Short mmCIF file of C-alpha atoms in Angstrom, two decimals:
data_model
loop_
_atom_site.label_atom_id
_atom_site.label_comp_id
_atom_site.label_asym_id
_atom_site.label_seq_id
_atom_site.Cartn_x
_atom_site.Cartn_y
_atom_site.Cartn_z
CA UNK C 1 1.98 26.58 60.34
CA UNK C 2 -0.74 23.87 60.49
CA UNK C 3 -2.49 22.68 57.59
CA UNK C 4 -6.15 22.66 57.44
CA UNK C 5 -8.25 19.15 57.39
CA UNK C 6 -9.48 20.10 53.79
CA UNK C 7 -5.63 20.84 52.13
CA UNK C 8 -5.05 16.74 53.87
CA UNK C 9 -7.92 16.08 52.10
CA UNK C 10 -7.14 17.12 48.87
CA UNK C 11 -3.66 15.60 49.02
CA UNK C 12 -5.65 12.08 49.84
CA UNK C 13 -8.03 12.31 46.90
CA UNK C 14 -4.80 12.72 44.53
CA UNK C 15 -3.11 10.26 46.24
CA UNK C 16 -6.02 8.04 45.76
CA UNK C 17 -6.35 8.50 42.20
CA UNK C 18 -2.88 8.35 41.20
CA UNK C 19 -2.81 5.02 42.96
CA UNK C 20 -5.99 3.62 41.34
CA UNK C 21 -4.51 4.83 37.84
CA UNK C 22 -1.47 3.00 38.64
CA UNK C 23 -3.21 -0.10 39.94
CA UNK C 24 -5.62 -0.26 36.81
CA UNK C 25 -2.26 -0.09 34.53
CA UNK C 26 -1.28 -2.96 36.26
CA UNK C 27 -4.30 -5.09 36.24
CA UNK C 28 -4.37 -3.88 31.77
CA UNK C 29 -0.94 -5.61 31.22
CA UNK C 30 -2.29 -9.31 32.67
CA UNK C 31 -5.61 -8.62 30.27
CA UNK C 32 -3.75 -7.57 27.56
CA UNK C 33 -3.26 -10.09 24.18
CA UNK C 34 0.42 -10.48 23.70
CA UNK C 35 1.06 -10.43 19.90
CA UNK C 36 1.02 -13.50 17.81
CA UNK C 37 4.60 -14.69 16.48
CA UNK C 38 3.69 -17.10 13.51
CA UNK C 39 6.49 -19.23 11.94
CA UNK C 40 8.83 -18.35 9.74
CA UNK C 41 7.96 -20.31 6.59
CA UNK C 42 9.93 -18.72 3.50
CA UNK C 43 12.52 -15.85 3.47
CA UNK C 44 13.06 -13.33 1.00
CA UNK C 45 15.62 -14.36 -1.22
CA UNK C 46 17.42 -11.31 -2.45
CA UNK C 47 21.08 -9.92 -2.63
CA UNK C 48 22.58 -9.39 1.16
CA UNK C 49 22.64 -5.22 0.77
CA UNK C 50 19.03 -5.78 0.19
CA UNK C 51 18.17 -7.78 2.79
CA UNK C 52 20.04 -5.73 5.20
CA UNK C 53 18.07 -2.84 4.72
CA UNK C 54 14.62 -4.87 4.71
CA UNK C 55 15.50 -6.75 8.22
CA UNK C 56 16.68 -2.65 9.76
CA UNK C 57 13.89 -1.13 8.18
CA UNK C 58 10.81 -3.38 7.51
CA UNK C 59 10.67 -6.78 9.11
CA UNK C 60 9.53 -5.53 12.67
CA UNK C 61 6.16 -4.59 11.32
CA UNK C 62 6.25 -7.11 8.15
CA UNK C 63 7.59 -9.67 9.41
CA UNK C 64 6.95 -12.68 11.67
CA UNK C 65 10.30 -11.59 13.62
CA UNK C 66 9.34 -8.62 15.58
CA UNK C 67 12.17 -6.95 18.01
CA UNK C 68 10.26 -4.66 20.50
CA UNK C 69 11.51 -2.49 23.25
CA UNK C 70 10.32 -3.28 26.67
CA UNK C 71 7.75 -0.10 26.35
CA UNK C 72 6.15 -1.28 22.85
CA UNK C 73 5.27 -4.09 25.05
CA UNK C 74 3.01 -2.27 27.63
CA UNK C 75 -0.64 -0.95 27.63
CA UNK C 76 -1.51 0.94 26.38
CA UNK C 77 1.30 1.06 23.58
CA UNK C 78 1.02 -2.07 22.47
CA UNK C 79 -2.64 -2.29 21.62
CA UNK C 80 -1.18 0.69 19.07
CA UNK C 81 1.54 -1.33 18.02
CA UNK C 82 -0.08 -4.66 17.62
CA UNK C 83 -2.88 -3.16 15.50
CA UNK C 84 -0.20 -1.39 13.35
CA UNK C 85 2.00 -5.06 13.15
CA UNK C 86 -1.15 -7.00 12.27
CA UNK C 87 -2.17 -4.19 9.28
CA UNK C 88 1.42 -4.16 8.00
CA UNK C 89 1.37 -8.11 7.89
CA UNK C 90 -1.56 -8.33 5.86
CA UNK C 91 0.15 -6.01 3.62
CA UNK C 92 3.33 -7.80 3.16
CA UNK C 93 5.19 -10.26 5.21
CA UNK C 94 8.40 -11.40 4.83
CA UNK C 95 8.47 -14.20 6.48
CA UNK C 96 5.80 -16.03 4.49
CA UNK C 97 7.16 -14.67 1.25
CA UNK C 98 6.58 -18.20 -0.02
CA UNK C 99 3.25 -17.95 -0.18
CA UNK C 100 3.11 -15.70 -2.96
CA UNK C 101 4.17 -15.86 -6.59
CA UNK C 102 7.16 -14.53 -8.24
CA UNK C 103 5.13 -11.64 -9.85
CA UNK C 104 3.92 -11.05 -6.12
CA UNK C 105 7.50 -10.94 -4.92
CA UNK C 106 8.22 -8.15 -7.74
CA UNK C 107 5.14 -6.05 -7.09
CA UNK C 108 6.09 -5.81 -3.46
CA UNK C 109 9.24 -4.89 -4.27
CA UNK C 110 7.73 -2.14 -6.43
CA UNK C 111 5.70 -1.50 -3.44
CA UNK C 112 8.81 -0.91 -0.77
CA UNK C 113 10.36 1.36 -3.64
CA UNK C 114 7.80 3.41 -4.09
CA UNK C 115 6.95 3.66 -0.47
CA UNK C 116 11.11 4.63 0.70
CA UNK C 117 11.03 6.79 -1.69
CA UNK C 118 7.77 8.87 -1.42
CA UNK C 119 9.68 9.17 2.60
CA UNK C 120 6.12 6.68 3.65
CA UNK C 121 7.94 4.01 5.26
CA UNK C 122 8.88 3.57 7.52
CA UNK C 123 6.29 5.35 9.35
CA UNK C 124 7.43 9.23 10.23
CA UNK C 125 5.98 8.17 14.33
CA UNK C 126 7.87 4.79 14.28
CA UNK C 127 11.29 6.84 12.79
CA UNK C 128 11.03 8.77 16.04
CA UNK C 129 11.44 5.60 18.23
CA UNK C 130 14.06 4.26 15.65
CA UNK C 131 15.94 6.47 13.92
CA UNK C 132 18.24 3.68 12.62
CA UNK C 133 15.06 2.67 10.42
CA UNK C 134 15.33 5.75 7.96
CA UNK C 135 16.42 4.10 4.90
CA UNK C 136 19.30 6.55 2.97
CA UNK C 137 19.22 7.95 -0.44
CA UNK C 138 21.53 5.65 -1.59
CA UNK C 139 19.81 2.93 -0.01
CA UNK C 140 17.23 3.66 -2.05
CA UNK C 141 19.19 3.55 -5.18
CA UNK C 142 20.31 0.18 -3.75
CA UNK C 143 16.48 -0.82 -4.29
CA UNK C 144 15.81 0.52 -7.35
CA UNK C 145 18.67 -1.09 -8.90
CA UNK C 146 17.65 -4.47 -7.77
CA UNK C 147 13.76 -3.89 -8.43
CA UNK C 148 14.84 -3.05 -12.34
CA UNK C 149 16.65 -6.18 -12.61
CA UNK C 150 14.42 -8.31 -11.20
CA UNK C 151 11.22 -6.86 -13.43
CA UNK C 152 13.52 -6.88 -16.56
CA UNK C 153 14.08 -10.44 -15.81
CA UNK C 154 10.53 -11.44 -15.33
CA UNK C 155 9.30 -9.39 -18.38
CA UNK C 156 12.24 -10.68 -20.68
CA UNK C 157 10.41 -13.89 -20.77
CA UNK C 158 8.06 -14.72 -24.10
CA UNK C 159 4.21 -14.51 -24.96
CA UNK C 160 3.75 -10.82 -23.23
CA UNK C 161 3.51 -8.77 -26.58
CA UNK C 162 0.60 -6.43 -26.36
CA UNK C 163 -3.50 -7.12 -26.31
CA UNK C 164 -6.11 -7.19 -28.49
CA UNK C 165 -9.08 -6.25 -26.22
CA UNK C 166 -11.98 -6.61 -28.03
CA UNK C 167 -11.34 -10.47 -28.99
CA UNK C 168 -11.11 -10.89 -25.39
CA UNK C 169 -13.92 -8.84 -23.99
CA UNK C 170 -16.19 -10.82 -21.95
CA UNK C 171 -14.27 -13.87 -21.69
CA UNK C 172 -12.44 -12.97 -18.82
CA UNK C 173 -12.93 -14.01 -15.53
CA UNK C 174 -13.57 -11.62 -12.97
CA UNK C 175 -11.55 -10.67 -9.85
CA UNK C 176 -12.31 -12.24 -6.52
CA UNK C 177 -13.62 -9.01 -5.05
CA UNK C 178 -16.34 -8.89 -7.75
CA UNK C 179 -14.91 -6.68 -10.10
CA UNK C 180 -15.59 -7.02 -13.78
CA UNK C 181 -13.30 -6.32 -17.17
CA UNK C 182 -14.66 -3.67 -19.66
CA UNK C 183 -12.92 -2.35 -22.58
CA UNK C 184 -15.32 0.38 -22.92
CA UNK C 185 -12.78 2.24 -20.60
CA UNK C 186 -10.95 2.84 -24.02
CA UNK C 187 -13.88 5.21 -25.01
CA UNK C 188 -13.26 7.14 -21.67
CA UNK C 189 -11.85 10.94 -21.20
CA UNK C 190 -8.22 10.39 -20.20
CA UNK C 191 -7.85 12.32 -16.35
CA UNK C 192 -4.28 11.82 -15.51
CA UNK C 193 -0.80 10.02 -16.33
CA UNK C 194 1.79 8.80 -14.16
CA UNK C 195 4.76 6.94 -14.63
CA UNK C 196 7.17 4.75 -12.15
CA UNK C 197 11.24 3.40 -12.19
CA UNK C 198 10.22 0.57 -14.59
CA UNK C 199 9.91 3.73 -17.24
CA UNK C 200 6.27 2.52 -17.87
CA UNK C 201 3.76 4.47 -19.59
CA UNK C 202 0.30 5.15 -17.71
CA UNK C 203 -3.19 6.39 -19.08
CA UNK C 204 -5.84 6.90 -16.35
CA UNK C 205 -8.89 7.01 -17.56
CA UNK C 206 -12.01 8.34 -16.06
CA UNK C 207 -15.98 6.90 -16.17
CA UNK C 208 -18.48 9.89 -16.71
CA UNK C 209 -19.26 9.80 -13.23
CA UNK C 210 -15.41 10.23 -12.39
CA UNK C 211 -15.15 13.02 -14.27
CA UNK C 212 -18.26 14.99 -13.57
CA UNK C 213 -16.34 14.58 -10.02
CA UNK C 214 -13.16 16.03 -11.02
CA UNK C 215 -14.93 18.90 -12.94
CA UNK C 216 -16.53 19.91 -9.76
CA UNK C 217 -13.79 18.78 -7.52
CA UNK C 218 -16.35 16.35 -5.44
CA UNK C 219 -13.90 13.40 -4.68
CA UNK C 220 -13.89 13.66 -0.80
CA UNK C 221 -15.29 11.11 -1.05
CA UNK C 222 -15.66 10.32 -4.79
CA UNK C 223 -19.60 9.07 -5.13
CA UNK C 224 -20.43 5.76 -5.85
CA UNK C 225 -20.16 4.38 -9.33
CA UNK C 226 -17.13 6.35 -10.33
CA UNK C 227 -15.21 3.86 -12.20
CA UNK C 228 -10.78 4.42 -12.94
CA UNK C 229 -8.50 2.58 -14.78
CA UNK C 230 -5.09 2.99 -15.28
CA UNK C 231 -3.65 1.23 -18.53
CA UNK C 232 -0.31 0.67 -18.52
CA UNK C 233 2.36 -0.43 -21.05
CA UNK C 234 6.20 -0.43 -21.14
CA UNK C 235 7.96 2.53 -22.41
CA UNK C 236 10.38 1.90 -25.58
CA UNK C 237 12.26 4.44 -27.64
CA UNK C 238 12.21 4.13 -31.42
CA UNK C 239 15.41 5.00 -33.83
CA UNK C 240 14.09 8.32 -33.77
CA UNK C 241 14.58 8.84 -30.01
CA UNK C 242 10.49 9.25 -29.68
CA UNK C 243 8.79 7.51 -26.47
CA UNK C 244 6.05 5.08 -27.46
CA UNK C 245 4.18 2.47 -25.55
CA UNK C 246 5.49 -0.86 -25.93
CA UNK C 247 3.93 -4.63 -24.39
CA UNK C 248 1.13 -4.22 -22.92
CA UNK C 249 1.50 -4.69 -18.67
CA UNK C 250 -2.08 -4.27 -16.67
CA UNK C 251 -5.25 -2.58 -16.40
CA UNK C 252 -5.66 -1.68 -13.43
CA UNK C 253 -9.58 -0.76 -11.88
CA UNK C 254 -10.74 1.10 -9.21
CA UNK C 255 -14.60 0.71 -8.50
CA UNK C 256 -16.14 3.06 -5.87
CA UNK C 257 -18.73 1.44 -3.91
CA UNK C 258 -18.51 3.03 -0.02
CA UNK C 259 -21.32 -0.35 1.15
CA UNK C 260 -19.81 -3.00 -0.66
CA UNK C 261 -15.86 -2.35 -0.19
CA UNK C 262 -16.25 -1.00 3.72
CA UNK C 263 -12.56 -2.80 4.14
CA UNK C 264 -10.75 -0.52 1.14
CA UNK C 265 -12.09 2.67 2.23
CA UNK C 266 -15.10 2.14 -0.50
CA UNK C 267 -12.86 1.26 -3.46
CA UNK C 268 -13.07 -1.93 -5.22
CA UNK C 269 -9.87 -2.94 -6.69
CA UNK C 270 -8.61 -5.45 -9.90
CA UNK C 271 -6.11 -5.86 -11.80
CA UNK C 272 -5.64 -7.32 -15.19
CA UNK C 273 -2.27 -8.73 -16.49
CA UNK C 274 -0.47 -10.21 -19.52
CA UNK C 275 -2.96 -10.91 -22.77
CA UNK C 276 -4.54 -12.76 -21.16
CA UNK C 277 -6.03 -10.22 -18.56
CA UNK C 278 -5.41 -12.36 -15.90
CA UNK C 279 -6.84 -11.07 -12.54
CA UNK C 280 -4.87 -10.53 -9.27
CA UNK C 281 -5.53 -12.42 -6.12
CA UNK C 282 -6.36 -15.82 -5.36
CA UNK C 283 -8.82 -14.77 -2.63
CA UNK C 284 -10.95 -11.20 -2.49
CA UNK C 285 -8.76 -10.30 0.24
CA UNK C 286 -6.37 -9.26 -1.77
CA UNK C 287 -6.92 -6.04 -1.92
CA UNK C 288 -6.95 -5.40 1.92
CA UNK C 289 -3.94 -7.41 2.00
CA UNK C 290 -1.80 -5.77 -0.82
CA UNK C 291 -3.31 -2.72 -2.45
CA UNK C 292 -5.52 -0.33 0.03
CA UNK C 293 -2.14 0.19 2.58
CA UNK C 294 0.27 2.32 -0.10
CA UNK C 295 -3.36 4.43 -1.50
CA UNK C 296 -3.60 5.02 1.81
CA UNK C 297 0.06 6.38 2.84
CA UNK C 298 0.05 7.92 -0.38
CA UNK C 299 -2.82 9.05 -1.94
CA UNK C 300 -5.53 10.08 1.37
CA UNK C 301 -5.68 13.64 -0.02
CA UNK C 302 -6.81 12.38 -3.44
CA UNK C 303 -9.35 10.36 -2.44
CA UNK C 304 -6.93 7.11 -2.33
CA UNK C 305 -6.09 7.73 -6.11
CA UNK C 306 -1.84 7.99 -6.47
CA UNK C 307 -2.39 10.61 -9.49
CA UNK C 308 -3.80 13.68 -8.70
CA UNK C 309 -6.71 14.12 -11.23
CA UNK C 310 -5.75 16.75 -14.10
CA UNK C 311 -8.92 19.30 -14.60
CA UNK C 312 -11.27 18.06 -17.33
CA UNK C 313 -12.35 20.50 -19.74
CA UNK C 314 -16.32 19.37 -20.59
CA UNK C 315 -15.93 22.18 -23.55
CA UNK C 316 -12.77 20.14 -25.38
#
């Protein structure tokens, strides 16, 4: 049985395609940018079990010491995975972890906690390629034990014993990305509470603009000028066995303005710590670096808020 002219020339236009696909893959790995290995300038310093689990788990996205497979390497998976490297670097990378302080170190550590254990890291797509990355339940109890220690060391140390914020109202400086300190957040509605392993106690408070939102559950997005803060203390249990608030910790604020924080998905962040109200971040990068990548793992569906906000009854 002969084949007709036309069925030769369909097989010729496939042919012809599948070669000029294959040729144009070829000519995208020589245009391609290989990704950037930067020096390794100061490792974490941690107990062994710990550092095990960060080198399996974490250090080939935060890290200067990437191990890919052969196919992470080629276009176009590796635009994908470079992108996703150079994120989770400005996040947190371990290789420069001298280049932050040693409340920095603790806060990250806070950060990989809470992040193993909401099941957000490592990523559910990058588990898939390497399932040896899941990090177990008792790994996790590994890193909890270690966080606790390391925060009750770093709190343990004098001159952290609680705020008075009105004496210090307007005299403190603002954060890099612009935000400003108010105590009038104390006069707020309180929307939510949360608490974390450091048994800390946390009020989130709510502008009027916030909570008009949450009243008519308009917070995707929230509209500009809603204004959160989340005060937190340390829990401490009197004689009686009752919870009460003990030092002061941080205030931390959220600011929502989409045009002037494109980079943070419209949120401006701060935070305020110790009496003094120091703020976070030596540069107003630091909240692209540090702060916008966990509200986005974990809190997209909120509106990048971690706490879901509690209904606010106008009436009460």
């Amino acid at each position: 049985m002969k084949l007709s002219k036309q069925h030769y020339g369909k097989k010729t236009v496939v042919f012809s395609l599948l070669l000029l696909i294959a040729l144009s893959g070829v000519f995208l790995q020589f245009k391609s940018t290989p990704l950037e290995y930067g020096p390794v300038t100061g490792k974490v310093e941690a107990p062994k079990e710990i550092v095990a689990i960060l080198e399996r788990s974490c250090f080939n996205c935060h890290s200067n010491e990437n191990d890919l497979h052969w196919y992470e390497k080629i276009v176009p998976v590796s635009w994908l995975v470079n992108k996703d490297i150079k994120r989770a670097r400005e996040i947190m990378n371990f290789s420069e972890w001298d280049k932050i302080s040693r409340a920095e170190h603790i806060g990250k550590m806070w950060a990989v906690l809470n992040m193993v254990k909401a099941d957000k890291m490592p990523l559910a797509n990058y588990r898939i390629l390497h399932p040896g990355s899941k990090v177990t339940e008792s790994e996790i109890q590994t890193i909890k034990k270690y966080v606790l220690e390391i925060t009750e060391n770093q709190t343990a140390k004098p001159g952290n014993h609680g705020i008075n914020y009105h004496e210090t109202a307007g005299k403190i400086a603002a954060s890099k990305n612009g935000v400003i300190y108010t105590d009038e957040f104390k006069k707020w509605k309180a929307i939510s509470s949360s608490t974390l392993y450091e048994n800390s106690m946390r009020v989130i408070y709510g502008n009027d603009i916030a909570v008009k939102a949450i009243e008519e559950e308009n917070f995707h997005p929230w509209p500009d000028g809603a204004v959160v803060v989340k005060a937190v203390w340390e829990q401490v249990r009197n004689q009686y066995g009752e919870v009460r608030p003990g030092k002061f910790i941080n205030a931390q604020f959220m600011v929502k303005d989409a045009a002037r924080y494109k980079d943070t998905e419209g949120w401006g962040f701060a935070k305020f710590s110790t009496p003094e109200l120091i703020p976070t971040g030596k540069t107003a990068l630091f909240a692209a670096q540090s702060c916008i990548g966990c509200h986005r793992q974990l809190a997209g569906e909120t509106g990048f808020l971690f706490s879901v906000p509690l209904k606010v009854n106008p009436k009460n």
